[in-house]
Coordinates of C-alpha atoms in Angstrom, one line a residue:
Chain A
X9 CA 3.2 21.6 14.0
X10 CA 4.3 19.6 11.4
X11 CA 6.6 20.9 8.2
X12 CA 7.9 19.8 5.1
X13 CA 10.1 21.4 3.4
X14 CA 10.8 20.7 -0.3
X15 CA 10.3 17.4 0.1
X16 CA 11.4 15.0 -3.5
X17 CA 10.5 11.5 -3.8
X18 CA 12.2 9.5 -6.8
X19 CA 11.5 6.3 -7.5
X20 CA 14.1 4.9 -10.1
X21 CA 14.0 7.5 -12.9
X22 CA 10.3 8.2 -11.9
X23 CA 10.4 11.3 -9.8
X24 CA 7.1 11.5 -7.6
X25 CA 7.0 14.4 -5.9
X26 CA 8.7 17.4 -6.7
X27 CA 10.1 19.7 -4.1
X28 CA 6.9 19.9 -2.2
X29 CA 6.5 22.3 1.3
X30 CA 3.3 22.1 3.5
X31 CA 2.5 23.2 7.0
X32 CA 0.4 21.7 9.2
X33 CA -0.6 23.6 12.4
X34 CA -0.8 21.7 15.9
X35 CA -5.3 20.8 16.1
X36 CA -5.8 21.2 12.4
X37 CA -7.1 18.4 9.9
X38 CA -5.3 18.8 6.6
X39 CA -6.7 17.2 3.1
X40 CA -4.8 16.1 0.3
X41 CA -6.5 16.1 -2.2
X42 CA -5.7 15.0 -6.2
X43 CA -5.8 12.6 -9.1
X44 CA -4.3 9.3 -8.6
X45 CA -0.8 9.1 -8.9
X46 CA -0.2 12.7 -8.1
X47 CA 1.9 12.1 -5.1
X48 CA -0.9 12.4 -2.1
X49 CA -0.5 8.7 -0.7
X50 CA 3.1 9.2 -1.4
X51 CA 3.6 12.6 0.3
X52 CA 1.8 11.1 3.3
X53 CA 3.5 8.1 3.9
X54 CA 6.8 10.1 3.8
X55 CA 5.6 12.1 6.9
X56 CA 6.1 8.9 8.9
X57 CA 8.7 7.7 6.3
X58 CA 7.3 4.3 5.1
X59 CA 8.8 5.8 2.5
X60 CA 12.0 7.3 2.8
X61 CA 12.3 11.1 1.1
X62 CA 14.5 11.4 -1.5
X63 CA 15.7 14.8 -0.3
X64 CA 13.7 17.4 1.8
X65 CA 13.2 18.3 5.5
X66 CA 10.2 16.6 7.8
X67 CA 9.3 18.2 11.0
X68 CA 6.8 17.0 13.3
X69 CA 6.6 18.9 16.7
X70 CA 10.0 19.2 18.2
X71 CA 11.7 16.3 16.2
X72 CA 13.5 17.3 12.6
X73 CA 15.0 14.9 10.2
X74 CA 16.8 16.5 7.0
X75 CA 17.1 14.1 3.7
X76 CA 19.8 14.1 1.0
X77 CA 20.1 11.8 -1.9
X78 CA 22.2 8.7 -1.2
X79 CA 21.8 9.5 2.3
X80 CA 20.3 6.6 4.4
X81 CA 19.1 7.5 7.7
X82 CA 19.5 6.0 10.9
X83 CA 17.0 3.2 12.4
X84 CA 16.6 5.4 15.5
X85 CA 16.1 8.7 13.8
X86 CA 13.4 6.8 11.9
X87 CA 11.5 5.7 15.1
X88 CA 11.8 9.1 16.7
X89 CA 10.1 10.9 13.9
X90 CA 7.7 7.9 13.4
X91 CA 6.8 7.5 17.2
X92 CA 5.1 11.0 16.8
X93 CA 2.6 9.6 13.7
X94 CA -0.3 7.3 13.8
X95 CA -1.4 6.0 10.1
X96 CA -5.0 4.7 9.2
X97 CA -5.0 2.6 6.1
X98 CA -6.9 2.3 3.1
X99 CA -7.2 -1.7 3.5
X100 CA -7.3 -1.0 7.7
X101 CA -4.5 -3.7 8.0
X102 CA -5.6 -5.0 11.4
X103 CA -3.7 -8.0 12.5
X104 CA -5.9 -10.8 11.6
X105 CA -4.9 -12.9 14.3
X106 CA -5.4 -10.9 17.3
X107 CA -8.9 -9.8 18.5
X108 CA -9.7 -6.2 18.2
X109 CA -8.8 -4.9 21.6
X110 CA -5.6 -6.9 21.0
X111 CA -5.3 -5.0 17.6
X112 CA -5.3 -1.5 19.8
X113 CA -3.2 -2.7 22.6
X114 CA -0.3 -3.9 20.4
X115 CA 1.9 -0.9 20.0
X116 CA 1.3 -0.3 23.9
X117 CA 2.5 -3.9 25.2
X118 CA 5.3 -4.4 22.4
X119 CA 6.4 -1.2 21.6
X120 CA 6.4 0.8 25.1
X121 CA 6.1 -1.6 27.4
X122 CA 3.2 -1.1 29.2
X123 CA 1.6 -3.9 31.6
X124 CA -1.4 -5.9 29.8
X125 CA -3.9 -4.6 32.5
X126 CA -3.2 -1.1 31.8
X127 CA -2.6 -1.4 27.9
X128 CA -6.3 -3.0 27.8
X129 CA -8.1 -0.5 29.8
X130 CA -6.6 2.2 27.8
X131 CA -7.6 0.3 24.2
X132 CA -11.4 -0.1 25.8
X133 CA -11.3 3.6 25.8
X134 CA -10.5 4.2 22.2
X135 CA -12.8 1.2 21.5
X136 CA -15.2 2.9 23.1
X137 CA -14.7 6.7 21.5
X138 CA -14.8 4.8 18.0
X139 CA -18.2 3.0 19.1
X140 CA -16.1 -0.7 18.7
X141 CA -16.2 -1.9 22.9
X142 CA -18.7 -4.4 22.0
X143 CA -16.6 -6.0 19.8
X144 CA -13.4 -5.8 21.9
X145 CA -13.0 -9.4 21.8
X146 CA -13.9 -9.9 18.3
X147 CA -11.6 -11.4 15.2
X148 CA -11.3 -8.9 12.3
X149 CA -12.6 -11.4 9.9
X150 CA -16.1 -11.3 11.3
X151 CA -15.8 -7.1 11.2
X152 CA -17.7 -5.5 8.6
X153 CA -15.4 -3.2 6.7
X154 CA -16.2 -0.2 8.9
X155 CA -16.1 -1.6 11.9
X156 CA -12.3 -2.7 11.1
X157 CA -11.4 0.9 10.1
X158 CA -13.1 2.3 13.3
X159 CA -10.8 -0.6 15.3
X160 CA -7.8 0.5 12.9
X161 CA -8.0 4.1 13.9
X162 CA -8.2 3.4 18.0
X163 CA -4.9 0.9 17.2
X164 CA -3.1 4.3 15.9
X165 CA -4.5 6.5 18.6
X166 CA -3.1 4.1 21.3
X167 CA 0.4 5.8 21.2
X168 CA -1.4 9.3 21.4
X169 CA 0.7 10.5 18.2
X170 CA 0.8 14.2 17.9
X171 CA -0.8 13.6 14.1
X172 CA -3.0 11.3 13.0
X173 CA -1.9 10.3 8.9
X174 CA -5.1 9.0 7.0
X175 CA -4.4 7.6 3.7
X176 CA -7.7 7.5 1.6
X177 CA -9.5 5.6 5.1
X178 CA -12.8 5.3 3.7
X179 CA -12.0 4.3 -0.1
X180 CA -12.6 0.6 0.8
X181 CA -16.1 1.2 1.9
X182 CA -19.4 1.6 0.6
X183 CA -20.9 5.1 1.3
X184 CA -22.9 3.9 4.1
X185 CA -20.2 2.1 6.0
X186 CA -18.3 5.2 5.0
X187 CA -20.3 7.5 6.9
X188 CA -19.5 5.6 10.3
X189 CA -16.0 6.6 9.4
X190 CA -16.4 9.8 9.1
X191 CA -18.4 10.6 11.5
X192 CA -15.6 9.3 14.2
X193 CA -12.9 10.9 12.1
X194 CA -15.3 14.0 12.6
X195 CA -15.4 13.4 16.1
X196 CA -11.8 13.3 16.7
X197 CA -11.1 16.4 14.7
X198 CA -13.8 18.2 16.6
X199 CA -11.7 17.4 19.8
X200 CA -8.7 19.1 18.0
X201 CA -6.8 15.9 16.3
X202 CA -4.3 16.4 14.3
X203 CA -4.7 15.2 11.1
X204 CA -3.3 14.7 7.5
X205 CA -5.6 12.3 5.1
X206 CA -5.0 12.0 1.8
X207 CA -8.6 11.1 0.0
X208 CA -10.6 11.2 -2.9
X209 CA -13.9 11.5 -0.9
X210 CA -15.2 14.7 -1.1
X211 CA -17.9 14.5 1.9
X212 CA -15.0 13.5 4.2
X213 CA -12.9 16.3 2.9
X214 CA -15.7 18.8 3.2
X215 CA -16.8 17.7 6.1
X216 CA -13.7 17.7 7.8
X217 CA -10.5 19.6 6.7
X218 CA -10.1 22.9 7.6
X219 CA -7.0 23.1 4.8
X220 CA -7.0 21.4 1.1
X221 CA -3.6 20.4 -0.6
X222 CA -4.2 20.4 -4.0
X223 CA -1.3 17.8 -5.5
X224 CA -0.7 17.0 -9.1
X225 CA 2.0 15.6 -10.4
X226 CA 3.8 15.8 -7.8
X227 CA 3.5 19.6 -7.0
X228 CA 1.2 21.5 -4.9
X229 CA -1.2 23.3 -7.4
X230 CA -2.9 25.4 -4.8
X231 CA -3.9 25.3 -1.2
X232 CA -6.0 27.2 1.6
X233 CA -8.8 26.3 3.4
X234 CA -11.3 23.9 2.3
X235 CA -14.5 26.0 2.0
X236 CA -12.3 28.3 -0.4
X237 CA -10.8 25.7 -1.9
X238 CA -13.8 23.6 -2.9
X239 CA -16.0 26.4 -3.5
X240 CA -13.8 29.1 -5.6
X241 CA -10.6 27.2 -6.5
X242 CA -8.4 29.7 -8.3
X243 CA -7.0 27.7 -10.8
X244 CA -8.3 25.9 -13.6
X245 CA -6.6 22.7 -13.0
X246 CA -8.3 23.0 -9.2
X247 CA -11.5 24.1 -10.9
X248 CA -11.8 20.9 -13.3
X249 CA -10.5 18.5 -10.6
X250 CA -13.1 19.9 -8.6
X251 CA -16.0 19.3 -10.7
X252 CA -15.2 16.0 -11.2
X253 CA -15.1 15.3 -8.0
X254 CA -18.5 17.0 -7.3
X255 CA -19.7 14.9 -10.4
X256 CA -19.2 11.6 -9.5
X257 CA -20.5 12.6 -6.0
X258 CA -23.9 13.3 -7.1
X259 CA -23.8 10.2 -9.4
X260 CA -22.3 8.0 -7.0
X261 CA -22.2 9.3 -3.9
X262 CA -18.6 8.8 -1.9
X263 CA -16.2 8.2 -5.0
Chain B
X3 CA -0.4 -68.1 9.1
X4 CA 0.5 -68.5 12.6
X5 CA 3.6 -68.8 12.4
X6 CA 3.5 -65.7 10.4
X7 CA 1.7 -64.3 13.8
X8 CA 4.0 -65.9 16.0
X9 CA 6.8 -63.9 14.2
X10 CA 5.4 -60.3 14.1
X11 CA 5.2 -60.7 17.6
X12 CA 8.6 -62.1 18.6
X13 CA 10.2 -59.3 16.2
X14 CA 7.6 -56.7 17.5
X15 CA 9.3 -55.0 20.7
X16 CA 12.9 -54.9 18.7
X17 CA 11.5 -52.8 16.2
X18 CA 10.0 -51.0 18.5
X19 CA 12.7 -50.4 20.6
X20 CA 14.9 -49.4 17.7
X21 CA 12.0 -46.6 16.3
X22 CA 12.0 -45.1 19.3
X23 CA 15.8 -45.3 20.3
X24 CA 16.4 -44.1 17.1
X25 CA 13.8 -43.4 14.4
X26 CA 11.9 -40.9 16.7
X27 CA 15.2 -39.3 18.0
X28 CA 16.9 -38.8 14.8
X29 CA 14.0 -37.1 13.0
X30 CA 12.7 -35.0 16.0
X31 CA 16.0 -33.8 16.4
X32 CA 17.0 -33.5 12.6
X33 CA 13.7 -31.9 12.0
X34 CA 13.9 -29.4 15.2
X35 CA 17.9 -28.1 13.9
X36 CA 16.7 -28.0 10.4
X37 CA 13.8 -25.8 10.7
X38 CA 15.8 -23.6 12.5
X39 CA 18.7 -24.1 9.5
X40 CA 15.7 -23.6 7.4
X41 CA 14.2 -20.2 9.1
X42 CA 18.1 -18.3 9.1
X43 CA 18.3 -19.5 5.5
X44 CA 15.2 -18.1 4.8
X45 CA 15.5 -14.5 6.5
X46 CA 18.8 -14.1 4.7
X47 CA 17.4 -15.0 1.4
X48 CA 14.9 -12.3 2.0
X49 CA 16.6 -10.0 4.3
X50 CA 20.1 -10.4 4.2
X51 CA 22.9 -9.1 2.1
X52 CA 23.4 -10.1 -1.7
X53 CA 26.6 -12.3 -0.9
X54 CA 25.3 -14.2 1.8
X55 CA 21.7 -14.7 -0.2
X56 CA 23.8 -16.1 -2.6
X57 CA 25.9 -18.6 -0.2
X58 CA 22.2 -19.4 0.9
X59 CA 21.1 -20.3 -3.0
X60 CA 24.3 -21.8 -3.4
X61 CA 23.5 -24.4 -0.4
X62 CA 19.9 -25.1 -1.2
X63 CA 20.7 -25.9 -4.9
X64 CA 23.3 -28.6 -3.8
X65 CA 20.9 -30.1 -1.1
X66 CA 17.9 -30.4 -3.5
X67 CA 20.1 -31.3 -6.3
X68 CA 21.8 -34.4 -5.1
X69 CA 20.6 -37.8 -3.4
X70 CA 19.9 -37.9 0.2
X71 CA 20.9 -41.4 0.6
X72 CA 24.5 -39.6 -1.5
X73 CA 24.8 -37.0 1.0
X74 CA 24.8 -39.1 4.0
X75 CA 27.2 -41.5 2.6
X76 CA 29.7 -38.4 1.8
X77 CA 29.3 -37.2 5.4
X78 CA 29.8 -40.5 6.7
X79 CA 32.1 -42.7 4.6
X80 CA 33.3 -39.7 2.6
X81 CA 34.3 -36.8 5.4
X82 CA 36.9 -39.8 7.3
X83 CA 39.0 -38.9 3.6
X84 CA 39.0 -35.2 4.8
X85 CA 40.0 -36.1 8.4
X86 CA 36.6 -35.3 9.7
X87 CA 35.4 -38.4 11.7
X88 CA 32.0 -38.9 12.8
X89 CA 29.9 -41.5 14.3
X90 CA 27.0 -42.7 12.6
X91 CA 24.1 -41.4 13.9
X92 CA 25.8 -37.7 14.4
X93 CA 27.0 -38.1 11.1
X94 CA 23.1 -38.9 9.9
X95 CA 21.6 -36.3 12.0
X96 CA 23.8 -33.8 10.5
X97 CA 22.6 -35.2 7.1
X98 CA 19.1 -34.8 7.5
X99 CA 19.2 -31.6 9.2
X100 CA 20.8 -29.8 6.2
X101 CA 18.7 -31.5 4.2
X102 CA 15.6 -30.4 6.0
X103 CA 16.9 -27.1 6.2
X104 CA 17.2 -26.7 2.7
X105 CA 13.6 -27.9 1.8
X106 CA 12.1 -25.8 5.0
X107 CA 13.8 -22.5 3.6
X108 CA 11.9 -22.7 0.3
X109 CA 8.8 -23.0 2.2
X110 CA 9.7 -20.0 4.9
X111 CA 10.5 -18.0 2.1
X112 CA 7.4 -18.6 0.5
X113 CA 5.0 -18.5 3.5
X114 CA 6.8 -15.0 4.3
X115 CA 6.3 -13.3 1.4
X116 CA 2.7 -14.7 1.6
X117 CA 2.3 -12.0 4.4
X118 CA 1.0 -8.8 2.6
X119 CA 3.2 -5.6 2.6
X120 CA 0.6 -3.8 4.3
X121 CA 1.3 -6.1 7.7
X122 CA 4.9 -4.7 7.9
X123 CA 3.5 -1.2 7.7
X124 CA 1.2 -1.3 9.7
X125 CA 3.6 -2.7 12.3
X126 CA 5.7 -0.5 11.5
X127 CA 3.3 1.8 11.6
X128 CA 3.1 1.8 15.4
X129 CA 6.5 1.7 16.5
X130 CA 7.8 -1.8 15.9
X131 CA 11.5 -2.4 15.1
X132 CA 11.6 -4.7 12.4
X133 CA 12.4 -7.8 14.8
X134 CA 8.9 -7.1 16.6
X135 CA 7.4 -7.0 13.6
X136 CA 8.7 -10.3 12.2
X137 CA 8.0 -12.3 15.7
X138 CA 4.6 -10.6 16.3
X139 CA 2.9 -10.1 12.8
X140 CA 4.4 -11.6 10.5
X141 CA 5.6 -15.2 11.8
X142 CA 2.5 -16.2 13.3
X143 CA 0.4 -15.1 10.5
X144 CA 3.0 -17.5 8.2
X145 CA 2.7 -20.1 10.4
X146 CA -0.6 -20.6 9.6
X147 CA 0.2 -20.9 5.9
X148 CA 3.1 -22.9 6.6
X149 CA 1.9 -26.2 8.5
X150 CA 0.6 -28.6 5.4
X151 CA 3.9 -27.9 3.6
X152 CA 6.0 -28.3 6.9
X153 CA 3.9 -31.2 7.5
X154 CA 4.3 -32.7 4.7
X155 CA 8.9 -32.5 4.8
X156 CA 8.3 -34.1 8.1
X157 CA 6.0 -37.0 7.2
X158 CA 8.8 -37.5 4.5
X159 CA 11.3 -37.0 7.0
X160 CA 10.2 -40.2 9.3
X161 CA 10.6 -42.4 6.2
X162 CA 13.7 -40.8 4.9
X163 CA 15.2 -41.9 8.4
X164 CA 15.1 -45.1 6.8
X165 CA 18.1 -44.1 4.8
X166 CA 20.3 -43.8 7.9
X167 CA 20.3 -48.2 7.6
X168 CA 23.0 -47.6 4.7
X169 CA 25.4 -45.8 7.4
X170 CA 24.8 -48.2 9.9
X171 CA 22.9 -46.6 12.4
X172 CA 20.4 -49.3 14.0
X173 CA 17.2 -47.9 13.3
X174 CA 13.7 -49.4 12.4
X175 CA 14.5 -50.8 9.3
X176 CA 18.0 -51.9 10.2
X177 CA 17.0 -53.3 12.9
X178 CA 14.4 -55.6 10.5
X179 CA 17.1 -56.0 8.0
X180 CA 18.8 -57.6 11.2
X181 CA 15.8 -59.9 11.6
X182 CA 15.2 -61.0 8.2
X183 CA 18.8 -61.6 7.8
X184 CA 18.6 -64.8 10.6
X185 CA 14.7 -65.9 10.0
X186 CA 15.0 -65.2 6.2
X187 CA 11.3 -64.2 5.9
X188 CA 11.4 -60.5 4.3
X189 CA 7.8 -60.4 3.6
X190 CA 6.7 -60.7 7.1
X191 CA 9.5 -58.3 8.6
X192 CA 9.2 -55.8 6.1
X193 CA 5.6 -56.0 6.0
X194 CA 5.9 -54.6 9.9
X195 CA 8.4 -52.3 9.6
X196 CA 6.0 -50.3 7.0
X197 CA 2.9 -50.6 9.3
X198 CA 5.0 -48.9 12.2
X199 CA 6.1 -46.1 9.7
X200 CA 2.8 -45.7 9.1
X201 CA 1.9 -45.6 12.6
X202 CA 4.4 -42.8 13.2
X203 CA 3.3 -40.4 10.1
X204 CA -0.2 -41.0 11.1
X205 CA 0.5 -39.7 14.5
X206 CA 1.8 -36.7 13.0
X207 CA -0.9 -36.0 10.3
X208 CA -3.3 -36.4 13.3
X209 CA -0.7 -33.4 15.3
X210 CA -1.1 -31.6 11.7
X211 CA -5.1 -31.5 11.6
X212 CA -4.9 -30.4 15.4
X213 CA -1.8 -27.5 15.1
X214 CA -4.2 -26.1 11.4
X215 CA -7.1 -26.1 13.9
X216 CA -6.2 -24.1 16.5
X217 CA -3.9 -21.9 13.8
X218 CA -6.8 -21.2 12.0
X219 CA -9.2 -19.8 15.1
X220 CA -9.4 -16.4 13.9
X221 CA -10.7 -17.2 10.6
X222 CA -11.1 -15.6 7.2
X223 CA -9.8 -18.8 5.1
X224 CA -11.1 -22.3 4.0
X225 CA -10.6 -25.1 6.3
X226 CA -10.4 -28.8 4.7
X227 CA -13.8 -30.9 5.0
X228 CA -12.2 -33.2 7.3

């Protein structure tokens, strides 16, 4: 389970999220949902504290780290409560100048240690389960944008984190590179992943989450589960956000 | 003409002896210590605390801002004043290494920061301390940016060695200085002297094209026609 408790953000005066609580159960896929610069992609990234809460508690499983303002905390708390995360990235990030299956055994080799033989039969698994083991020895640069993203999510499933944080994973993509995406990110949450994504795309959210987080300026507006949510929001702010969303899909398609 | 010949010859093998007792030595060395001066300099000037990022500015502006062939003359004639005596060709290593140092930093720096944000996260990302990240994501993705300038301090570097003739260390050009001062013929001697400088940064630009090849294997940026 993962919980945050009244969790603040300030940036110089600029206070980005405001005292915000949400619980995510263990085999759930949770959507954050919301206008830019209403505090999703924030809120996210303070779960495995690239950014560091203002104030607030995080939770993740059985490790707790409490917040206070002026507070710093320690390098090893950090890494305890981060070793229990996984993060996709909008730009997929891969390290350009190792090959893909080098990309997924990384964190394995430098970070726990693990013996190269054993690292790389463990990252041709999750290069397999994302549909990228024909590419195993391949350089980003010659990956189509999807293809990097699928890579990019087997590099944060190597550690087998108890959550996997998406922040707005298929933004960079066009819809159909999208859809290969999602349909991994669908696979994974059908085998009971844990998830938290903050997104703007409404097929991955509706095809996915099982809860919405509504976020706007900085405050949870309303939550519950997605078919509720994106079909009888109950408030207006929800309601409007909504239909934009649903807009630019049928215009667009994907945001 | 042939005697001209005749003396390129004859003066050939001293020269040669003295670039590689001391020409190659000096800036191998001076250029090994200072890119190492040059990466600390660097990390604290990103990394480290405001005071010592300031000791760090404080140092490069005095390097860049005064004469090499200055510095080496206060480190060698000048330091004796202070009680601090050194030889000559310690005395010009430790010249050129700062001096190196100081140039290399701004070009670390830079080729650092060149490394998007989103590297670091994503190292961080999966567990890395920030000393993995630096050494296994960020550094050899800087490297690559970083030969041509590199390159191009040590190309100066080989020449600048030249300077190290004023404090009497017998290096290539001393050791034509030497020459010319008993066959009196200038033109000839410094004539070779050049061509083996030449010969030496042309060996390195040739180690340069080589080191961007390999760096550049996994692609995604413009390679130079040739």
């Amino acid at each position: 389970m993962i919980r945050l408790t009244n969790i603040e953000k300030r940036f110089g005066d600029l206070t980005v999220l405001k005292g915000v609580s949400v619980t995510v159960a263990e085999g759930r896929v949770t959507a954050l949902i919301g206008p830019s610069g209403g505090g999703k992609s924030t809120l996210l990234r303070c779960i495995n504290l690239l950014e560091i809460p203002t104030s607030g508690t995080v939770r993740i499983g059985e490790e707790e780290l409490s917040f206070q303002p002026g507070g710093k905390p320690g390098w090893r708390d950090i890494q305890r409560l981060r070793g229990q995360t996984g993060m996709v990235f909008q730009n997929f990030q891969l390290f350009p100048h190792r090959t893909a299956v080098e990309n997924v055994m990384e964190g394995l080799v430098t970070v726990q240690k693990w013996p190269a033989e054993k690292a790389r039969d463990r990252a041709m698994a999750l290069l397999r389960k994302v549909g990228m083991d024909h590419k195993a020895d391949a350089w980003p640069a010659t990956l189509s944008g999807g293809q990097q993203q699928r890579v990019a999510i087997a590099r944060a499933l190597a550690p087998s984190p108890r959550v996997l944080l998406c922040d707005e994973p298929t933004s960079a993509l066009d819809p159909e590179l999208s859809g290969e995406v999602v349909e991994v990110l669908g696979t994974l949450a059908a085998e009971g992943t844990t998830m938290v994504m903050a997104t703007h795309d409404l097929r991955l959210a509706s095809r996915i989450a099982h809860e919405v987080v509504f976020l706007d300026t900085g405050q949870v507006v309303e939550s519950g589960p997605s078919h509720t949510l994106f079909t009888h929001p109950a408030r207006e702010r929800t309601q409007r956000f909504i239909a934009t969303l649903t807009q630019q899909g049928q215009q667009g398609e994907g945001v | 003409m042939l005697h001209w010949l005749t003396l390129m010859a004859d003066s050939l093998p001293s020269l040669l002896w003295a670039a590689l007792v001391f020409t190659v030595p000096l800036t191998l060395a001076s250029f090994a210590l200072g890119l190492i001066v040059g990466l600390v300099a660097a990390v604290v000037r990103l990394f480290g605390p405001a005071p010592l990022a300031a000791i760090v500015r404080f140092y490069v502006w005095i390097i860049r801002g005064t004469p090499l062939l200055v510095q080496l003359f206060l480190i060698f004639y000048g330091l004796p004043s202070a009680g601090i005596v050194l030889d000559a060709f310690p005395a010009a290593l430790i010249g050129f290494t700062l001096n190196v140092g100081a140039y290399t930093s701004e070009i670390i720096r830079a080729v650092i920061g060149s490394v998007p944000k989103g590297q670091w996260e994503a190292a961080y990302s999966i567990g890395m301390s920030w000393s993995q990240a630096m050494r296994r994501t960020i550094l050899p993705q800087a490297a690559r940016v970083a030969v041509p300038p590199l390159s191009n301090s040590f190309i100066s570097l080989v020449k600048d060695t030249s300077l190290a003739a004023a404090i009497t260390v017998p290096e290539l050009f001393q050791a034509a200085q030497r020459i010319v001062a008993t066959t009196y013929e200038p033109l000839i001697l410094y004539v070779e002297a050049a061509l083996i400088y030449l010969a030496l940064s042309s060996v390195l630009s040739a180690l340069q094209v080589r080191l961007e090849k390999r760096l550049n294997q996994y692609g995604g940026f413009l390679e130079a026609k040739s």
